[in-house]
PDB file of C-alpha atoms and ligand atoms in Angstrom:
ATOM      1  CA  UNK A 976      39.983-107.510 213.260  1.00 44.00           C
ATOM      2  CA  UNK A 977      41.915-107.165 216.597  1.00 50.00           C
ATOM      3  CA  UNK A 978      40.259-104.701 218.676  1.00 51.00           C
ATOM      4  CA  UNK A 979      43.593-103.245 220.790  1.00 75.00           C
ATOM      5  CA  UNK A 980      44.175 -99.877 221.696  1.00 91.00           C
ATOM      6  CA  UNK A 981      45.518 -97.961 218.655  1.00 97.00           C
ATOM      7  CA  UNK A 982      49.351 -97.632 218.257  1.00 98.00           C
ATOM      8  CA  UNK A 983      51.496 -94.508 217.763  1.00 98.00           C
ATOM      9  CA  UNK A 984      54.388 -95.265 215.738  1.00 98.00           C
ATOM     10  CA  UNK A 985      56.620 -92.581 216.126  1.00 98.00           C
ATOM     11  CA  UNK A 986      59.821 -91.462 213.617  1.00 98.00           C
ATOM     12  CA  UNK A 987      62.961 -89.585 215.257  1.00 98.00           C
ATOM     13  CA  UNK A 988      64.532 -88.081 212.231  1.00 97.00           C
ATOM     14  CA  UNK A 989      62.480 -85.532 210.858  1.00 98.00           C
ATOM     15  CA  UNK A 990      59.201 -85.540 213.180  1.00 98.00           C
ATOM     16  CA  UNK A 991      61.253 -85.029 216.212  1.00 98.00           C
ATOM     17  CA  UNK A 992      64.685 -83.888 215.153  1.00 98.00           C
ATOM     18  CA  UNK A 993      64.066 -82.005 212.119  1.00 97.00           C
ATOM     19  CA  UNK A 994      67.400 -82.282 210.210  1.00 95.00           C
ATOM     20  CA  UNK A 995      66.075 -80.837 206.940  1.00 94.00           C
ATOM     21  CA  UNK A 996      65.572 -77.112 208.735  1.00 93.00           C
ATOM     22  CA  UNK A 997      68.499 -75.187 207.066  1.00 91.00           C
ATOM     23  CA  UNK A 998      71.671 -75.748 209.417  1.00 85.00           C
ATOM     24  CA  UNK A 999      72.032 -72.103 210.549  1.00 86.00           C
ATOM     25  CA  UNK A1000      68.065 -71.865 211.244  1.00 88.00           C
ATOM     26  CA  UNK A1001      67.262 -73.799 214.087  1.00 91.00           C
ATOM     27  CA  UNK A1002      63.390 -74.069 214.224  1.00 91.00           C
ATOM     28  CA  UNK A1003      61.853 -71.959 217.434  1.00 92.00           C
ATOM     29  CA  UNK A1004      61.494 -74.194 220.536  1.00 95.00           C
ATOM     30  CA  UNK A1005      64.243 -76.693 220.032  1.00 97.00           C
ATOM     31  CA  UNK A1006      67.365 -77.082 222.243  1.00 96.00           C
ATOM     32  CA  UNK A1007      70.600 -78.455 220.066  1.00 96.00           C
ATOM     33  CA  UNK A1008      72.600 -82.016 221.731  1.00 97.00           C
ATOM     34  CA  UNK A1009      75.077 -83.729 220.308  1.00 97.00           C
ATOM     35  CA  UNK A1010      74.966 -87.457 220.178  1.00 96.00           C
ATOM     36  CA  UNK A1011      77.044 -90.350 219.516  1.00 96.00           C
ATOM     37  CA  UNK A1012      74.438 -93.235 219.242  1.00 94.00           C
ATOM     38  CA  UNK A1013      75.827 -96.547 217.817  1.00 90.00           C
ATOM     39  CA  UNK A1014      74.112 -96.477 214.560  1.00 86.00           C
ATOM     40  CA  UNK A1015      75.677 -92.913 214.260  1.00 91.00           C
ATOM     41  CA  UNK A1016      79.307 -95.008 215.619  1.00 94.00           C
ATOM     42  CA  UNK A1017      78.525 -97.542 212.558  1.00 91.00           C
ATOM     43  CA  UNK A1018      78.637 -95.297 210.557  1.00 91.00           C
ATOM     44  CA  UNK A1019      81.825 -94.215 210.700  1.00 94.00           C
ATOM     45  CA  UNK A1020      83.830 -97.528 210.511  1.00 93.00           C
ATOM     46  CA  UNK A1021      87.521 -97.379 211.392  1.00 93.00           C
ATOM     47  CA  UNK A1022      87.159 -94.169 213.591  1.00 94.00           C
ATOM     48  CA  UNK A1023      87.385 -94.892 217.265  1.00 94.00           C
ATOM     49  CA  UNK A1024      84.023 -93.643 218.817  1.00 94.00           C
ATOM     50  CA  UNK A1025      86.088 -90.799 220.768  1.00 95.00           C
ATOM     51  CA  UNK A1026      87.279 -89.421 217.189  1.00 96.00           C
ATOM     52  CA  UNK A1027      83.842 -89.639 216.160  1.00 97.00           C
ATOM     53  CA  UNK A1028      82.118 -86.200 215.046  1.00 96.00           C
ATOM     54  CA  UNK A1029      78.894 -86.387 217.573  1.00 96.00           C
ATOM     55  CA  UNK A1030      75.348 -86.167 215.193  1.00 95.00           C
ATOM     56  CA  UNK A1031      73.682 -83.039 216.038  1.00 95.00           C
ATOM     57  CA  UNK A1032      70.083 -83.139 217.240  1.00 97.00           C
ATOM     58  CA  UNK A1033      67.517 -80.879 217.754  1.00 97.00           C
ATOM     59  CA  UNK A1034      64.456 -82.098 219.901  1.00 98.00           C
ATOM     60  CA  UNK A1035      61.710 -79.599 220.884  1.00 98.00           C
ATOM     61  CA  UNK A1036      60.853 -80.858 224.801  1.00 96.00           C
ATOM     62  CA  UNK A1037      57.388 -79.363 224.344  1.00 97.00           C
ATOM     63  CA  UNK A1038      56.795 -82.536 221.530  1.00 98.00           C
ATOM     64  CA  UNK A1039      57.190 -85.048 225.398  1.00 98.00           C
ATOM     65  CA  UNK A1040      54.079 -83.037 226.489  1.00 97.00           C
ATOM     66  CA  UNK A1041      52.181 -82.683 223.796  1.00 98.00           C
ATOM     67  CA  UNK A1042      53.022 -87.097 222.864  1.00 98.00           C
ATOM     68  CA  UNK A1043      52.154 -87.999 226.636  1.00 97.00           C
ATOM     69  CA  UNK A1044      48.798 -86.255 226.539  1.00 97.00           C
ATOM     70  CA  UNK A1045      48.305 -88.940 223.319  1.00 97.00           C
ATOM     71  CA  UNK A1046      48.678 -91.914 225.124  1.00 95.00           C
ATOM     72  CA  UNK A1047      44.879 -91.608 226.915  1.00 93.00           C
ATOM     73  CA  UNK A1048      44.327 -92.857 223.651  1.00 95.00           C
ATOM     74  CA  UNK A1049      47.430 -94.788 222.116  1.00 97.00           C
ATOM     75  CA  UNK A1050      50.101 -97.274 223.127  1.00 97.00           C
ATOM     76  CA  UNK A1051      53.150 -95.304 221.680  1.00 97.00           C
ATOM     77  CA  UNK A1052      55.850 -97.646 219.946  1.00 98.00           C
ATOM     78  CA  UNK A1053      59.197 -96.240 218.502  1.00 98.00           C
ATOM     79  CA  UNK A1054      59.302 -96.764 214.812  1.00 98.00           C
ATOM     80  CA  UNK A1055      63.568 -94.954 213.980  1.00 97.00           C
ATOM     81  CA  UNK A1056      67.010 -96.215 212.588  1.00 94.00           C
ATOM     82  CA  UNK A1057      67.322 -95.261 216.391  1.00 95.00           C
ATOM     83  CA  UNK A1058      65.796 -98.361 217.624  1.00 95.00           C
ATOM     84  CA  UNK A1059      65.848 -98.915 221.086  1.00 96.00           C
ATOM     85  CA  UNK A1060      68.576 -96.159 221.388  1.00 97.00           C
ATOM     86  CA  UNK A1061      65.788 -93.732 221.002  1.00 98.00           C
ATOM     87  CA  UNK A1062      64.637 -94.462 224.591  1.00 98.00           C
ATOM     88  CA  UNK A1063      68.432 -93.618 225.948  1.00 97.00           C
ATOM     89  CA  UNK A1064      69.114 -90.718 224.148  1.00 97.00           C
ATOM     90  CA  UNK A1065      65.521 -89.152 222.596  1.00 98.00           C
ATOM     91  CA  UNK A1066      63.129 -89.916 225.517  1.00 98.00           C
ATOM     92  CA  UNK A1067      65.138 -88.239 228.734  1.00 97.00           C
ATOM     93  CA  UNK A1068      65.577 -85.224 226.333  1.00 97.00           C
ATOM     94  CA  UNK A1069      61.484 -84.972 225.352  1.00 98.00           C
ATOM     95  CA  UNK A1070      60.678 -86.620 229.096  1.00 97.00           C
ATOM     96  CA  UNK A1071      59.257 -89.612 227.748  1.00 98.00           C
ATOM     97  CA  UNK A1072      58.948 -93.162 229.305  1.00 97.00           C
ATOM     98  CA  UNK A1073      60.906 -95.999 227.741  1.00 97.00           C
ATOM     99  CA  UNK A1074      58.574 -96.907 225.447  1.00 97.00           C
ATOM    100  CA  UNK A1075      58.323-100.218 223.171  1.00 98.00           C
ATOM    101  CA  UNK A1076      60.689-100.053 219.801  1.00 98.00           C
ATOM    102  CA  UNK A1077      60.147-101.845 216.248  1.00 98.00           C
ATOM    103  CA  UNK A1078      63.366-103.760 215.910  1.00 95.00           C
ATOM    104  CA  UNK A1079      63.756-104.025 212.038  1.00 92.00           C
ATOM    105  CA  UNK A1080      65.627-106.418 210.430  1.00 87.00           C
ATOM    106  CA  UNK A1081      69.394-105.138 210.244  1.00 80.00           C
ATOM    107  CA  UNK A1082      69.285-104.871 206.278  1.00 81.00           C
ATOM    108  CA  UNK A1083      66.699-102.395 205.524  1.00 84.00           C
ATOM    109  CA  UNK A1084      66.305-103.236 202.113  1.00 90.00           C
ATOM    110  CA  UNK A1085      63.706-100.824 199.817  1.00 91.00           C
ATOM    111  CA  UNK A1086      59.718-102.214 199.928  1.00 93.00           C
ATOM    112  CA  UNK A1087      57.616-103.112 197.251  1.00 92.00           C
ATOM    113  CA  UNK A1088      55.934-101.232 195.173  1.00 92.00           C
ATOM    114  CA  UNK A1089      58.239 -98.123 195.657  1.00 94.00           C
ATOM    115  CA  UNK A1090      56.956 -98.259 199.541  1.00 97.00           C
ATOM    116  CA  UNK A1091      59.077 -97.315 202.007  1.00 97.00           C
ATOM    117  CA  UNK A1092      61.554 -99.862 203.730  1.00 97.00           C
ATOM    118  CA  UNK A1093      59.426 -99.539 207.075  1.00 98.00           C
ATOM    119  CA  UNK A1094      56.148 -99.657 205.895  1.00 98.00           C
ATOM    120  CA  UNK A1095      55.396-103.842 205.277  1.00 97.00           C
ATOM    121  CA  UNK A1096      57.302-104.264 209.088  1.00 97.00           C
ATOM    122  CA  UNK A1097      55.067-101.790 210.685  1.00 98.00           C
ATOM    123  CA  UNK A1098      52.577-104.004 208.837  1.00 98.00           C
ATOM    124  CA  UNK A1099      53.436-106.511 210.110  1.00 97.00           C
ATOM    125  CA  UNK A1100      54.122-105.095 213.751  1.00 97.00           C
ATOM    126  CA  UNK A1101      50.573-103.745 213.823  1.00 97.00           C
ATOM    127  CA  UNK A1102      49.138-107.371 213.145  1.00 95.00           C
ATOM    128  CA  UNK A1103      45.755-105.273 212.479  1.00 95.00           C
ATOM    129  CA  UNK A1104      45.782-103.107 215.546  1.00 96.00           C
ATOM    130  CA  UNK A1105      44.413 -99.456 213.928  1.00 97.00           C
ATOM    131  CA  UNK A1106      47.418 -97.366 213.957  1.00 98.00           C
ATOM    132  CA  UNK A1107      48.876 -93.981 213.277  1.00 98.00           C
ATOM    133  CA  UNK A1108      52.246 -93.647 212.013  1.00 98.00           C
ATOM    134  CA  UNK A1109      54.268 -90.480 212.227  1.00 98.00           C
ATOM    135  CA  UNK A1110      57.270 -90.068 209.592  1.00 98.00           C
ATOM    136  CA  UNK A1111      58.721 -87.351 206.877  1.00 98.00           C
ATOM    137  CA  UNK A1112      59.315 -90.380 204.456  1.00 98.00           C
ATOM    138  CA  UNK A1113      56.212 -91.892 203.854  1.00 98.00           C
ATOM    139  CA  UNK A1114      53.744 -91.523 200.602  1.00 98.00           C
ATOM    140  CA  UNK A1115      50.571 -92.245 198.994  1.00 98.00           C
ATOM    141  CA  UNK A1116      52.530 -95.728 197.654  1.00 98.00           C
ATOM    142  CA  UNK A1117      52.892 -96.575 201.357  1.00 98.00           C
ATOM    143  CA  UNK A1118      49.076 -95.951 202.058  1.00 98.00           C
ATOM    144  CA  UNK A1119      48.095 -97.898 199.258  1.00 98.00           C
ATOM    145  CA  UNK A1120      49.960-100.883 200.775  1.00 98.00           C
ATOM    146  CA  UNK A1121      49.053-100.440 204.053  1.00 98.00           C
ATOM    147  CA  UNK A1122      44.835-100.051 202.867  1.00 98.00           C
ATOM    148  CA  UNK A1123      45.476-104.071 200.920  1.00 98.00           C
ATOM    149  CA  UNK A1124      47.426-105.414 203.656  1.00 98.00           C
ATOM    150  CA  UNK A1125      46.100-104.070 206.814  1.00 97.00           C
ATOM    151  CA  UNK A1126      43.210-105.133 208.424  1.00 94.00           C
ATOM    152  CA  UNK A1127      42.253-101.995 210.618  1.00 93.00           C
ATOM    153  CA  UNK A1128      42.261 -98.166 210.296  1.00 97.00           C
ATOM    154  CA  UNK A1129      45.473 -96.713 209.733  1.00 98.00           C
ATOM    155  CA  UNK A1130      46.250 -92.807 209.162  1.00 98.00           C
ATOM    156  CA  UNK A1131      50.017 -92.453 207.652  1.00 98.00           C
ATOM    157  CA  UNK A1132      50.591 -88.787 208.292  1.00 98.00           C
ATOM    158  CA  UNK A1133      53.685 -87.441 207.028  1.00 98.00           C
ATOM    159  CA  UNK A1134      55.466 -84.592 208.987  1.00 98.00           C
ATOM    160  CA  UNK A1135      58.016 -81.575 207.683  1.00 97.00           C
ATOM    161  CA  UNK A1136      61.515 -82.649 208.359  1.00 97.00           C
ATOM    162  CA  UNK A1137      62.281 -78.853 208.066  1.00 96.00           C
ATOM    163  CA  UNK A1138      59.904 -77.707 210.378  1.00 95.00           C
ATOM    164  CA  UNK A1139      59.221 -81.441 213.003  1.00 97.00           C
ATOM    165  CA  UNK A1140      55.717 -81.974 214.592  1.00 98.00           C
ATOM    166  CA  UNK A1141      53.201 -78.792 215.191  1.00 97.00           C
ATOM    167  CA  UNK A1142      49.972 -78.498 216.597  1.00 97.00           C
ATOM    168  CA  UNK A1143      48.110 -79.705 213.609  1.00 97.00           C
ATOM    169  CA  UNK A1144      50.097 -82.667 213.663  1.00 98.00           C
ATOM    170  CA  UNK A1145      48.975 -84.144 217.074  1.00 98.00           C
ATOM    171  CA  UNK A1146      45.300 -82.623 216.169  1.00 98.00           C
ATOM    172  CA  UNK A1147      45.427 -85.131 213.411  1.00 98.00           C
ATOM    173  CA  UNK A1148      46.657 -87.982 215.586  1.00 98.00           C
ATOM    174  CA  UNK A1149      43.770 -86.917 218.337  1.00 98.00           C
ATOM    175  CA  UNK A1150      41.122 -86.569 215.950  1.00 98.00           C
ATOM    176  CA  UNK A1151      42.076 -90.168 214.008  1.00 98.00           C
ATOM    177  CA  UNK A1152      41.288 -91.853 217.589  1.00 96.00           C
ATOM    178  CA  UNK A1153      37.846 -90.071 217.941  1.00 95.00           C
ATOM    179  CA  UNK A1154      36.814 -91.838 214.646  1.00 95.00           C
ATOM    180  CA  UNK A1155      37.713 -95.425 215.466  1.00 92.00           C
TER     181      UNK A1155
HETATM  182 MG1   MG B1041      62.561 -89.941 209.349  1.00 53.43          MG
END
């Protein structure tokens, strides 16, 4: 088993930007921006990116504090559709480093065994580092395939997409490190 500092994988979309929050409700503590980011762009073949509607985002700037005070104990990786984008326009807001980025293949094609399509690359990213993973779309399917094809400890916490990352949230991600 590889003995390397734990990893943080960390989801934009729901943990930090929590889209499912009814439109009119913004959840307490986050600040709105509106971003064009070129898988948003992609989206929206044909349009010129000026014509393009911008995505709206909300990102809660506490979530940089509380996610820096995590990496005593973790090496934090971005694991988002955002890709690297998420350290241009999701890290200044949350004042986070540039941090690493899982650069999935650019056909994200369903998993097996009704897993998610990031779960058997994170997998494979880990390469049996213990790890944490923080998304709103993972299951009990995904932790079954990540306890028979992972090596270390992993904890695959899912987080509200109408609500983003609380307290109990990065207690959960503190407390997994204190047991490895
Ligand atoms: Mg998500």
């Amino acid at each position: 088993m590889n003995t390397g500092r734990p990893l943080l994988y960390l989801d934009v979309d729901g943990p930090l930007n929590p889209y499912a929050a009814k439109p009119e409700r913004r959840p307490e503590g986050y600040t709105t921006h509106r971003m064009k980011p070129e898988g948003w762009l992609a989206q929206h073949p044909g349009l010129p990116p000026s014509r393009v509607r911008p995505l709206r985002v909300w990102l809660n700037p506490s979530h940089g504090q509380s996610l820096l005070k995590l990496t005593d104990r973790y090496d934090m990786v971005w694991a988002t559709t955002w890709r690297n984008e998420a350290n241009t326009f999701i890290a200044p807001v949350l004042g986070l480093p540039p941090l690493p980025f899982v650069d999935w293949p650019t056909t994200l094609t369903p998993g097996p065994n009704g897993t998610f399509w990031k779960t058997r690359h994170l997998v494979n990213h880990a390469g049996g580092r213990p790890f944490v993973w923080l998304d709103d779309e993972l299951d009990d399917n995904d932790r079954e395939f990540v306890a028979g094809h992972h090596e270390g400890p992993a904890l695959l916490h899912w987080v509200d997409p109408r609500v983003g990352l609380r307290e109990r949230d990065f207690e959960a991600v503190a407390d997994f490190a204190r047991t490895l």
